[in-house]
PDB file of C-alpha atoms in Angstrom:
ATOM      1  CA  MET N 168      11.749   2.578  14.585  1.00  0.00           C
ATOM      2  CA  ARG N 169       8.319   1.719  13.188  1.00  0.00           C
ATOM      3  CA  LYS N 170       7.703  -1.959  12.524  1.00  0.00           C
ATOM      4  CA  ASP N 171       6.001  -3.153   9.349  1.00  0.00           C
ATOM      5  CA  LYS N 172       2.420  -4.021  10.243  1.00  0.00           C
ATOM      6  CA  ILE N 173       0.783  -7.213   8.965  1.00  0.00           C
ATOM      7  CA  LEU N 174      -2.931  -7.919   8.980  1.00  0.00           C
ATOM      8  CA  LEU N 175      -3.307 -11.704   9.261  1.00  0.00           C
ATOM      9  CA  VAL N 176      -6.802 -12.953   8.379  1.00  0.00           C
ATOM     10  CA  GLU N 177      -7.102 -16.686   9.072  1.00  0.00           C
ATOM     11  CA  ASP N 178     -10.012 -18.685  10.494  1.00  0.00           C
ATOM     12  CA  ASP N 179      -7.876 -21.628  11.662  1.00  0.00           C
ATOM     13  CA  SER N 180      -7.033 -20.502  15.205  1.00  0.00           C
ATOM     14  CA  THR N 181      -4.086 -22.887  15.559  1.00  0.00           C
ATOM     15  CA  LEU N 182      -2.477 -21.796  12.311  1.00  0.00           C
ATOM     16  CA  SER N 183      -3.188 -18.155  13.116  1.00  0.00           C
ATOM     17  CA  PHE N 184      -1.407 -18.505  16.477  1.00  0.00           C
ATOM     18  CA  ILE N 185       1.627 -20.190  14.898  1.00  0.00           C
ATOM     19  CA  VAL N 186       1.940 -17.617  12.106  1.00  0.00           C
ATOM     20  CA  HIS N 187       1.357 -14.695  14.473  1.00  0.00           C
ATOM     21  CA  ASP N 188       4.065 -15.962  16.824  1.00  0.00           C
ATOM     22  CA  ALA N 189       6.559 -16.553  13.992  1.00  0.00           C
ATOM     23  CA  LEU N 190       5.999 -13.159  12.348  1.00  0.00           C
ATOM     24  CA  THR N 191       6.206 -11.368  15.679  1.00  0.00           C
ATOM     25  CA  ARG N 192       9.549 -13.074  16.333  1.00  0.00           C
ATOM     26  CA  GLU N 193      10.687 -11.773  12.929  1.00  0.00           C
ATOM     27  CA  GLY N 194      10.038  -8.230  14.120  1.00  0.00           C
ATOM     28  CA  PHE N 195       6.664  -7.553  12.525  1.00  0.00           C
ATOM     29  CA  ASP N 196       3.699  -5.893  14.201  1.00  0.00           C
ATOM     30  CA  VAL N 197       0.884  -8.406  13.638  1.00  0.00           C
ATOM     31  CA  VAL N 198      -2.865  -7.910  14.054  1.00  0.00           C
ATOM     32  CA  CYS N 199      -5.243 -10.824  13.522  1.00  0.00           C
ATOM     33  CA  ALA N 200      -8.793 -11.424  12.350  1.00  0.00           C
ATOM     34  CA  SER N 201     -10.675 -14.718  12.109  1.00  0.00           C
ATOM     35  CA  ASN N 202     -12.896 -13.982   9.098  1.00  0.00           C
ATOM     36  CA  GLY N 203     -13.307 -11.591   6.186  1.00  0.00           C
ATOM     37  CA  GLU N 204     -15.840  -9.313   7.880  1.00  0.00           C
ATOM     38  CA  THR N 205     -13.601  -8.792  10.899  1.00  0.00           C
ATOM     39  CA  GLY N 206     -10.591  -8.498   8.582  1.00  0.00           C
ATOM     40  CA  LEU N 207     -12.272  -5.654   6.709  1.00  0.00           C
ATOM     41  CA  LYS N 208     -12.971  -3.848   9.981  1.00  0.00           C
ATOM     42  CA  MET N 209      -9.422  -4.440  11.260  1.00  0.00           C
ATOM     43  CA  PHE N 210      -7.965  -3.150   7.988  1.00  0.00           C
ATOM     44  CA  LYS N 211      -9.722   0.197   8.413  1.00  0.00           C
ATOM     45  CA  GLU N 212      -8.592   0.440  12.026  1.00  0.00           C
ATOM     46  CA  SER N 213      -4.999  -0.781  11.759  1.00  0.00           C
ATOM     47  CA  GLU N 214      -3.867   0.485   8.303  1.00  0.00           C
ATOM     48  CA  PRO N 215      -1.446  -2.434   7.725  1.00  0.00           C
ATOM     49  CA  ASP N 216       1.510  -2.437   5.345  1.00  0.00           C
ATOM     50  CA  ILE N 217       0.530  -5.861   3.968  1.00  0.00           C
ATOM     51  CA  ILE N 218      -2.402  -8.270   4.218  1.00  0.00           C
ATOM     52  CA  VAL N 219      -1.885 -12.023   4.600  1.00  0.00           C
ATOM     53  CA  ALA N 220      -5.278 -13.661   4.126  1.00  0.00           C
ATOM     54  CA  ASP N 221      -6.815 -17.080   3.864  1.00  0.00           C
ATOM     55  CA  VAL N 222      -9.235 -17.557   0.965  1.00  0.00           C
ATOM     56  CA  MET N 223     -11.866 -19.908   2.421  1.00  0.00           C
ATOM     57  CA  MET N 224     -13.348 -18.283   5.532  1.00  0.00           C
ATOM     58  CA  PRO N 225     -16.790 -17.946   7.126  1.00  0.00           C
ATOM     59  CA  LYS N 226     -18.996 -14.834   6.790  1.00  0.00           C
ATOM     60  CA  MET N 227     -16.843 -13.334   4.023  1.00  0.00           C
ATOM     61  CA  ASP N 228     -14.110 -15.133   2.085  1.00  0.00           C
ATOM     62  CA  GLY N 229     -10.700 -13.675   1.346  1.00  0.00           C
ATOM     63  CA  PHE N 230     -11.501 -12.781  -2.260  1.00  0.00           C
ATOM     64  CA  GLU N 231     -14.569 -10.747  -1.287  1.00  0.00           C
ATOM     65  CA  MET N 232     -12.708  -9.016   1.537  1.00  0.00           C
ATOM     66  CA  ILE N 233      -9.918  -7.900  -0.804  1.00  0.00           C
ATOM     67  CA  ARG N 234     -12.457  -6.689  -3.387  1.00  0.00           C
ATOM     68  CA  HIS N 235     -13.839  -4.324  -0.748  1.00  0.00           C
ATOM     69  CA  ILE N 236     -10.384  -3.223   0.377  1.00  0.00           C
ATOM     70  CA  ARG N 237      -9.232  -2.561  -3.195  1.00  0.00           C
ATOM     71  CA  LEU N 238     -11.985   0.076  -3.576  1.00  0.00           C
ATOM     72  CA  SER N 239     -10.296   2.357  -1.055  1.00  0.00           C
ATOM     73  CA  ALA N 240      -6.730   1.020  -0.983  1.00  0.00           C
ATOM     74  CA  PRO N 241      -5.680  -0.314  -4.412  1.00  0.00           C
ATOM     75  CA  GLY N 242      -1.996  -0.243  -3.538  1.00  0.00           C
ATOM     76  CA  VAL N 243      -1.818  -2.280  -0.325  1.00  0.00           C
ATOM     77  CA  PRO N 244      -0.006  -5.580  -1.030  1.00  0.00           C
ATOM     78  CA  VAL N 245      -1.826  -8.875  -0.507  1.00  0.00           C
ATOM     79  CA  LEU N 246      -0.583 -12.439  -0.042  1.00  0.00           C
ATOM     80  CA  PHE N 247      -3.253 -15.142  -0.160  1.00  0.00           C
ATOM     81  CA  LEU N 248      -2.974 -18.371   1.825  1.00  0.00           C
ATOM     82  CA  THR N 249      -5.091 -21.202   0.522  1.00  0.00           C
ATOM     83  CA  ALA N 250      -5.614 -24.938   0.404  1.00  0.00           C
ATOM     84  CA  ARG N 251      -7.174 -24.553  -3.030  1.00  0.00           C
ATOM     85  CA  THR N 252      -5.101 -25.910  -5.889  1.00  0.00           C
ATOM     86  CA  ALA N 253      -7.298 -25.197  -8.914  1.00  0.00           C
ATOM     87  CA  LEU N 254      -5.635 -22.882 -11.430  1.00  0.00           C
ATOM     88  CA  GLU N 255      -8.794 -20.805 -11.809  1.00  0.00           C
ATOM     89  CA  ASP N 256      -8.664 -19.929  -8.102  1.00  0.00           C
ATOM     90  CA  VAL N 257      -5.079 -18.749  -8.440  1.00  0.00           C
ATOM     91  CA  VAL N 258      -5.988 -16.708 -11.515  1.00  0.00           C
ATOM     92  CA  LYS N 259      -8.966 -15.216  -9.675  1.00  0.00           C
ATOM     93  CA  GLY N 260      -6.719 -14.187  -6.790  1.00  0.00           C
ATOM     94  CA  PHE N 261      -4.281 -12.393  -9.069  1.00  0.00           C
ATOM     95  CA  GLU N 262      -7.124 -10.721 -10.967  1.00  0.00           C
ATOM     96  CA  ILE N 263      -8.445  -9.288  -7.709  1.00  0.00           C
ATOM     97  CA  GLY N 264      -4.992  -7.870  -7.084  1.00  0.00           C
ATOM     98  CA  ALA N 265      -2.972 -10.411  -5.122  1.00  0.00           C
ATOM     99  CA  ASN N 266       0.779  -9.874  -5.085  1.00  0.00           C
ATOM    100  CA  ASP N 267       1.534 -13.482  -4.208  1.00  0.00           C
ATOM    101  CA  TYR N 268      -0.150 -16.797  -3.495  1.00  0.00           C
ATOM    102  CA  LEU N 269       1.050 -19.452  -1.029  1.00  0.00           C
ATOM    103  CA  ARG N 270      -0.595 -22.874  -0.916  1.00  0.00           C
ATOM    104  CA  LYS N 271      -1.182 -24.755   2.333  1.00  0.00           C
ATOM    105  CA  PRO N 272       0.582 -26.493   3.913  1.00  0.00           C
ATOM    106  CA  PHE N 273       3.574 -24.151   3.786  1.00  0.00           C
ATOM    107  CA  GLN N 274       6.827 -23.584   5.627  1.00  0.00           C
ATOM    108  CA  ILE N 275       6.858 -20.529   7.898  1.00  0.00           C
ATOM    109  CA  LEU N 276      10.273 -19.544   6.546  1.00  0.00           C
ATOM    110  CA  GLU N 277       8.883 -19.402   3.012  1.00  0.00           C
ATOM    111  CA  LEU N 278       6.036 -17.188   4.198  1.00  0.00           C
ATOM    112  CA  VAL N 279       8.483 -14.830   5.910  1.00  0.00           C
ATOM    113  CA  VAL N 280      10.698 -14.631   2.823  1.00  0.00           C
ATOM    114  CA  ARG N 281       7.760 -13.860   0.560  1.00  0.00           C
ATOM    115  CA  ILE N 282       6.383 -11.188   2.888  1.00  0.00           C
ATOM    116  CA  LYS N 283       9.756  -9.455   3.068  1.00  0.00           C
ATOM    117  CA  ALA N 284      10.131  -9.586  -0.725  1.00  0.00           C
ATOM    118  CA  ILE N 285       6.693  -8.048  -1.260  1.00  0.00           C
ATOM    119  CA  LEU N 286       7.324  -5.287   1.288  1.00  0.00           C
ATOM    120  CA  LYS N 287      10.678  -4.484  -0.318  1.00  0.00           C
ATOM    121  CA  ARG N 288       9.123  -4.205  -3.781  1.00  0.00           C
ATOM    122  CA  ASN N 289       6.290  -2.099  -2.412  1.00  0.00           C
ATOM    123  CA  CYS N 290       8.716   0.204  -0.623  1.00  0.00           C
ATOM    124  CA  ASN N 291      10.681   0.743  -3.823  1.00  0.00           C
ATOM    125  CA  LYS N 292       7.426   1.394  -5.659  1.00  0.00           C
ATOM    126  CA  ALA N 293       6.322   3.979  -3.110  1.00  0.00           C
ATOM    127  CA  VAL N 294       9.218   6.306  -3.894  1.00  0.00           C
ATOM    128  CA  GLU N 295       8.384   6.306  -7.600  1.00  0.00           C
ATOM    129  CA  ASP N 296       5.787   8.493  -9.301  1.00  0.00           C
ATOM    130  CA  THR N 297       2.397   6.826  -9.318  1.00  0.00           C
ATOM    131  CA  ILE N 298       0.955   9.086 -12.041  1.00  0.00           C
ATOM    132  CA  LEU N 299       2.529   8.786 -15.475  1.00  0.00           C
ATOM    133  CA  THR N 300       1.590  10.720 -18.618  1.00  0.00           C
ATOM    134  CA  ILE N 301       2.691   9.921 -22.163  1.00  0.00           C
ATOM    135  CA  CYS N 302       1.355  11.591 -25.304  1.00  0.00           C
ATOM    136  CA  GLY N 303      -1.821  12.745 -23.587  1.00  0.00           C
ATOM    137  CA  CYS N 304      -2.490   9.367 -21.941  1.00  0.00           C
ATOM    138  CA  THR N 305      -2.343   9.234 -18.147  1.00  0.00           C
ATOM    139  CA  LEU N 306      -2.003   6.228 -15.866  1.00  0.00           C
ATOM    140  CA  ASP N 307      -2.915   6.724 -12.217  1.00  0.00           C
ATOM    141  CA  PHE N 308      -1.486   3.574 -10.670  1.00  0.00           C
ATOM    142  CA  ALA N 309      -2.884   4.283  -7.204  1.00  0.00           C
ATOM    143  CA  THR N 310      -6.495   4.418  -8.444  1.00  0.00           C
ATOM    144  CA  GLN N 311      -5.871   1.958 -11.304  1.00  0.00           C
ATOM    145  CA  ARG N 312      -7.265   4.265 -13.991  1.00  0.00           C
ATOM    146  CA  LEU N 313      -6.082   4.962 -17.524  1.00  0.00           C
ATOM    147  CA  THR N 314      -7.229   8.241 -19.050  1.00  0.00           C
ATOM    148  CA  ILE N 315      -7.072   8.663 -22.820  1.00  0.00           C
ATOM    149  CA  GLY N 316      -8.485  11.977 -23.961  1.00  0.00           C
ATOM    150  CA  LYS N 317     -11.827  12.380 -22.220  1.00  0.00           C
ATOM    151  CA  GLU N 318     -12.248   8.652 -21.585  1.00  0.00           C
ATOM    152  CA  SER N 319     -11.372   7.129 -18.219  1.00  0.00           C
ATOM    153  CA  ILE N 320     -10.809   3.361 -18.142  1.00  0.00           C
ATOM    154  CA  GLU N 321     -10.951   1.368 -14.902  1.00  0.00           C
ATOM    155  CA  LEU N 322      -8.155  -1.220 -14.888  1.00  0.00           C
ATOM    156  CA  THR N 323      -7.602  -4.465 -13.043  1.00  0.00           C
ATOM    157  CA  HIS N 324      -4.574  -4.563 -10.774  1.00  0.00           C
ATOM    158  CA  THR N 325      -2.689  -6.719 -13.286  1.00  0.00           C
ATOM    159  CA  GLU N 326      -3.513  -4.407 -16.202  1.00  0.00           C
ATOM    160  CA  ALA N 327      -2.261  -1.429 -14.175  1.00  0.00           C
ATOM    161  CA  ILE N 328       1.041  -3.210 -13.480  1.00  0.00           C
ATOM    162  CA  ILE N 329       1.592  -3.984 -17.183  1.00  0.00           C
ATOM    163  CA  ILE N 330       0.722  -0.480 -18.365  1.00  0.00           C
ATOM    164  CA  ASP N 331       2.921   1.028 -15.642  1.00  0.00           C
ATOM    165  CA  GLU N 332       5.888  -1.004 -16.896  1.00  0.00           C
ATOM    166  CA  LEU N 333       5.197  -0.086 -20.530  1.00  0.00           C
ATOM    167  CA  PHE N 334       4.803   3.620 -19.729  1.00  0.00           C
ATOM    168  CA  ARG N 335       8.070   3.674 -17.779  1.00  0.00           C
ATOM    169  CA  HIS N 336       9.877   2.148 -20.769  1.00  0.00           C
ATOM    170  CA  ALA N 337       8.116   3.813 -23.690  1.00  0.00           C
ATOM    171  CA  ASN N 338       9.774   3.181 -27.071  1.00  0.00           C
ATOM    172  CA  GLU N 339      11.744   0.328 -25.530  1.00  0.00           C
ATOM    173  CA  VAL N 340      11.102  -3.402 -25.765  1.00  0.00           C
ATOM    174  CA  VAL N 341       9.820  -4.730 -22.447  1.00  0.00           C
ATOM    175  CA  GLU N 342      10.499  -8.449 -22.210  1.00  0.00           C
ATOM    176  CA  ALA N 343       7.581 -10.763 -21.498  1.00  0.00           C
ATOM    177  CA  LYS N 344       9.547 -12.383 -18.684  1.00  0.00           C
ATOM    178  CA  THR N 345      10.012  -8.977 -17.043  1.00  0.00           C
ATOM    179  CA  LEU N 346       6.252  -8.472 -16.991  1.00  0.00           C
ATOM    180  CA  MET N 347       5.620 -11.979 -15.689  1.00  0.00           C
ATOM    181  CA  TYR N 348       8.116 -11.507 -12.860  1.00  0.00           C
ATOM    182  CA  ARG N 349       6.494  -8.253 -11.865  1.00  0.00           C
ATOM    183  CA  ILE N 350       2.992  -9.756 -11.919  1.00  0.00           C
ATOM    184  CA  TRP N 351       3.521 -13.326 -10.695  1.00  0.00           C
ATOM    185  CA  GLN N 352       7.109 -13.297  -9.348  1.00  0.00           C
ATOM    186  CA  ASN N 353       8.122 -15.939 -11.893  1.00  0.00           C
ATOM    187  CA  ASP N 354       8.413 -16.368 -15.657  1.00  0.00           C
ATOM    188  CA  ASP N 355       6.838 -19.810 -15.927  1.00  0.00           C
ATOM    189  CA  TYR N 356       5.925 -20.608 -19.503  1.00  0.00           C
ATOM    190  CA  SER N 357       2.421 -21.522 -18.314  1.00  0.00           C
ATOM    191  CA  ASN N 358       1.807 -17.839 -17.545  1.00  0.00           C
ATOM    192  CA  LEU N 359       2.633 -16.674 -21.079  1.00  0.00           C
ATOM    193  CA  ASN N 360      -0.859 -17.215 -22.484  1.00  0.00           C
ATOM    194  CA  ARG N 361      -2.339 -15.369 -19.517  1.00  0.00           C
ATOM    195  CA  LEU N 362      -0.016 -12.459 -20.234  1.00  0.00           C
ATOM    196  CA  HIS N 363      -1.061 -12.473 -23.908  1.00  0.00           C
ATOM    197  CA  GLY N 364      -4.680 -12.185 -22.763  1.00  0.00           C
ATOM    198  CA  PHE N 365      -3.938  -9.072 -20.735  1.00  0.00           C
ATOM    199  CA  ILE N 366      -1.917  -7.568 -23.602  1.00  0.00           C
ATOM    200  CA  TYR N 367      -4.853  -8.153 -25.969  1.00  0.00           C
ATOM    201  CA  LYS N 368      -7.141  -6.087 -23.724  1.00  0.00           C
ATOM    202  CA  ILE N 369      -4.526  -3.373 -23.142  1.00  0.00           C
ATOM    203  CA  ARG N 370      -3.915  -3.047 -26.893  1.00  0.00           C
ATOM    204  CA  LYS N 371      -7.625  -2.258 -27.269  1.00  0.00           C
ATOM    205  CA  TYR N 372      -7.310   0.496 -24.665  1.00  0.00           C
ATOM    206  CA  ILE N 373      -4.184   1.956 -26.282  1.00  0.00           C
ATOM    207  CA  SER N 374      -5.825   1.934 -29.728  1.00  0.00           C
ATOM    208  CA  LYS N 375      -8.058   4.768 -28.508  1.00  0.00           C
ATOM    209  CA  SER N 376      -4.991   7.033 -28.570  1.00  0.00           C
ATOM    210  CA  ASP N 377      -3.820   8.736 -31.775  1.00  0.00           C
ATOM    211  CA  ASN N 378      -0.245   8.901 -30.519  1.00  0.00           C
ATOM    212  CA  LEU N 379       0.474   5.500 -28.991  1.00  0.00           C
ATOM    213  CA  GLU N 380       0.685   1.993 -30.386  1.00  0.00           C
ATOM    214  CA  LEU N 381       1.406  -1.275 -28.598  1.00  0.00           C
ATOM    215  CA  LEU N 382       3.641  -3.446 -30.772  1.00  0.00           C
ATOM    216  CA  ASN N 383       4.814  -7.041 -30.510  1.00  0.00           C
ATOM    217  CA  ALA N 384       8.526  -7.790 -30.409  1.00  0.00           C
ATOM    218  CA  ARG N 385       8.232 -11.341 -31.684  1.00  0.00           C
ATOM    219  CA  GLY N 386       9.632 -13.883 -29.267  1.00  0.00           C
ATOM    220  CA  ILE N 387      10.797 -11.186 -26.840  1.00  0.00           C
ATOM    221  CA  GLY N 388       8.039  -8.966 -25.532  1.00  0.00           C
ATOM    222  CA  TYR N 389       6.218  -5.725 -26.271  1.00  0.00           C
ATOM    223  CA  LYS N 390       6.943  -2.114 -27.161  1.00  0.00           C
ATOM    224  CA  LEU N 391       4.809   0.934 -26.428  1.00  0.00           C
ATOM    225  CA  ALA N 392       5.615   3.194 -29.374  1.00  0.00           C
ATOM    226  CA  THR N 393       4.914   6.916 -29.482  1.00  0.00           C
ATOM    227  CA  THR N 394       3.843   7.547 -33.025  1.00  0.00           C
ATOM    228  CA  LYS N 395       1.381   9.830 -34.775  1.00  0.00           C
ATOM    229  CA  LYS N 396      -1.185   7.680 -36.525  1.00  0.00           C
ATOM    230  CA  THR N 397      -2.338   8.679 -39.983  1.00  0.00           C
TER     231      THR N 397
END
């Protein structure tokens, strides 16, 4: 039986050894890199199921490495490890396409649990259609592109997640907490304004369609309505 493969990119050799040993004991196939440049090379060679990466590294940091990887592999899940605590760094990580974020120092058990949860969600996602079309609008989740008529819009990873959820539940109210759980794995009230920001941008995209409208369900969430505009 094939083991799930993890690419661990961490410049702290002691921490890398400890994490590698723990994940191997959990049954994972683990390959390691000590910086972003090597991590990028190892990603192309090893084709991992998930990337666990430090943010602050020499030669190329974790954010830059994932930006490069996202160009060819937008769907591979990513968990960032970092000693940074500033909110803007966390936001930046999610904007690049992180699936989760674990601050140092952390418990190995928590890391294992989060990795397994991400892999399970990604496995469930893999069996679903990644291209969805509604009223002439097409979302290609794998390439993170929204096509409306002749216009093709490049999305961020977070925007693609939100639109995917709305497309799968067209003409239904999608709760804000559902979207927050799918994006950030929690429904903390502090994330609500961030979600509103993404919705604002997505509403602008959707307005280009004559047959779709993104509506607010006050105090609950949002509804992608199929309706012919006059």
